[in-house]
Coordinates of C-alpha atoms and ligand atoms in Angstrom, one line a residue:
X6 CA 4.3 35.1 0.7
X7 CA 5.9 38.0 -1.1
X8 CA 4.6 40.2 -3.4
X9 CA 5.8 39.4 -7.2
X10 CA 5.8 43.2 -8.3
X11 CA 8.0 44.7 -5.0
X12 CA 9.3 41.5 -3.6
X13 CA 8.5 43.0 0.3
X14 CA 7.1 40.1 2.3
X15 CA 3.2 40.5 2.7
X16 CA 0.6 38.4 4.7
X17 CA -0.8 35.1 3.2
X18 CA -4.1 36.7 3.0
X19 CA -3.8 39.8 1.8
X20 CA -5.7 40.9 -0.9
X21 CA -4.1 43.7 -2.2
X22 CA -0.1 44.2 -1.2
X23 CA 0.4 47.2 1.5
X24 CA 3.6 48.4 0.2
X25 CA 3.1 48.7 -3.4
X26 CA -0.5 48.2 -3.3
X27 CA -0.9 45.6 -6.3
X28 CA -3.8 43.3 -6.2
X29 CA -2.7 39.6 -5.6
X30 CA -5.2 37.9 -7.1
X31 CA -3.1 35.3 -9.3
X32 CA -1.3 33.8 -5.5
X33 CA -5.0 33.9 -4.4
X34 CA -6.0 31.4 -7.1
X35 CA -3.0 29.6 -6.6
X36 CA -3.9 29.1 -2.8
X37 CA -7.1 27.8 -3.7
X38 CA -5.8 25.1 -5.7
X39 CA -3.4 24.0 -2.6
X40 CA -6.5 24.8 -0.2
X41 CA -8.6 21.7 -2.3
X42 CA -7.6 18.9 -0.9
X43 CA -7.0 15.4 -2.9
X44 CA -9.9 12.7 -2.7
X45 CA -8.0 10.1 -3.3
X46 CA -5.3 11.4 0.1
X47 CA -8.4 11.3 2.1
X48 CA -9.5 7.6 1.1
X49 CA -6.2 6.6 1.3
X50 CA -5.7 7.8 4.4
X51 CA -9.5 6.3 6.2
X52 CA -8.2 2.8 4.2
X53 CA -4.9 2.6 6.1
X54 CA -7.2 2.2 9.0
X55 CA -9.1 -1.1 7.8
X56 CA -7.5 -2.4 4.9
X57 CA -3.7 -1.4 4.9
X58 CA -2.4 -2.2 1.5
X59 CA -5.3 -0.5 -0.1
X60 CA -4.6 2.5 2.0
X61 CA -1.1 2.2 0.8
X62 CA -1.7 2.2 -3.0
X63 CA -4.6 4.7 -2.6
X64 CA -2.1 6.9 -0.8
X65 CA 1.0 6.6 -2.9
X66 CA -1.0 7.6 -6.2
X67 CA -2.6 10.6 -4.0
X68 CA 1.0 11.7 -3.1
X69 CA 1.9 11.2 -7.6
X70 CA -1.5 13.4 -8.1
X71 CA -1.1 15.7 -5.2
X72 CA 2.7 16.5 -6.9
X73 CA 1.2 17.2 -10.0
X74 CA -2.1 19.1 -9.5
X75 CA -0.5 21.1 -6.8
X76 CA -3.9 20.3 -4.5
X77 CA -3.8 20.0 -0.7
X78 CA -3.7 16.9 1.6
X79 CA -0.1 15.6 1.1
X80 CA 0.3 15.8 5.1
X81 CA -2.6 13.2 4.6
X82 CA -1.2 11.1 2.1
X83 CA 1.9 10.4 3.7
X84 CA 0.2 10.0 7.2
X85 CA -1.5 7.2 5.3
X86 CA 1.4 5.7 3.7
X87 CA 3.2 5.5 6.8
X88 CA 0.7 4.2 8.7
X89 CA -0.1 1.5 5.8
X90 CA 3.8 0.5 6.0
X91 CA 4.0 0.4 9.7
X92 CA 0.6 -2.0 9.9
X93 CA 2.2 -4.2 7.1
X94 CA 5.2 -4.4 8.8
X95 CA 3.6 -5.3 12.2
X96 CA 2.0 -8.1 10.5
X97 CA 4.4 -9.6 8.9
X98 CA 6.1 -9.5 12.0
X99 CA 3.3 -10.9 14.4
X100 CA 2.8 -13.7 11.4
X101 CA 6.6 -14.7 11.8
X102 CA 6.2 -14.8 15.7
X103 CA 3.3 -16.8 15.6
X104 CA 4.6 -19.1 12.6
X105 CA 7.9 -19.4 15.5
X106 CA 5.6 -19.7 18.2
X107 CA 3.5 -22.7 16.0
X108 CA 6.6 -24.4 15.5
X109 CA 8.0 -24.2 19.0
X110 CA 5.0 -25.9 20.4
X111 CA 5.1 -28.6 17.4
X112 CA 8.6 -29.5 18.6
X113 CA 9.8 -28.6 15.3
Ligands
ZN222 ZN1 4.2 44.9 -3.5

């Protein structure tokens, strides 16, 4: 990050910035906000494991909340929204393989 008073590029967890020496404390707070991760991103992202479309909704709202609060997890969110498309997507497509495959063998 850099230091708001002097602008010299200091380390993520400093306390106080070594070249001007101002306490950081207000980016401190801010960190801990982005350091709390969103509920709803963690949910979201166990549901795209067992039930995908729940895992989907659970982890597009968690990506809207995530935006807005400035919490952490977004990595997560999106991990489960991808992984909720790309299951739906599979199954759509096995379901239209098997629905050929159903057909095929009914002579149809
Ligand atoms: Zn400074």
């Amino acid at each position: 990050m850099y230091c708001k008073y002097c602008g010299s590029e200091i380390d993520d967890r400093a306390v106080i910035c070594p070249k001007c020496g101002v306490a950081t404390s207000e980016v401190q707070i801010q960190n801990s906000v982005e350091q709390k991760t969103n509920t709803l991103a963690i949910v979201g992202f166990v549901l795209s494991f067992v039930v995908a479309i729940a895992g989907l909704i659970c982890s597009v709202i968690a990506r809207k909340q995530i935006k807005q609060s400035g919490e952490g997890g977004m990595g997560l969110a999106t991990a489960g929204m991808i992984i909720s498309i790309v299951e739906l997507s599979l199954s759509v497509l096995l379901s239209i393989i098997y629905m050929g495959i159903f057909f095929a063998a009914l002579g149809i």
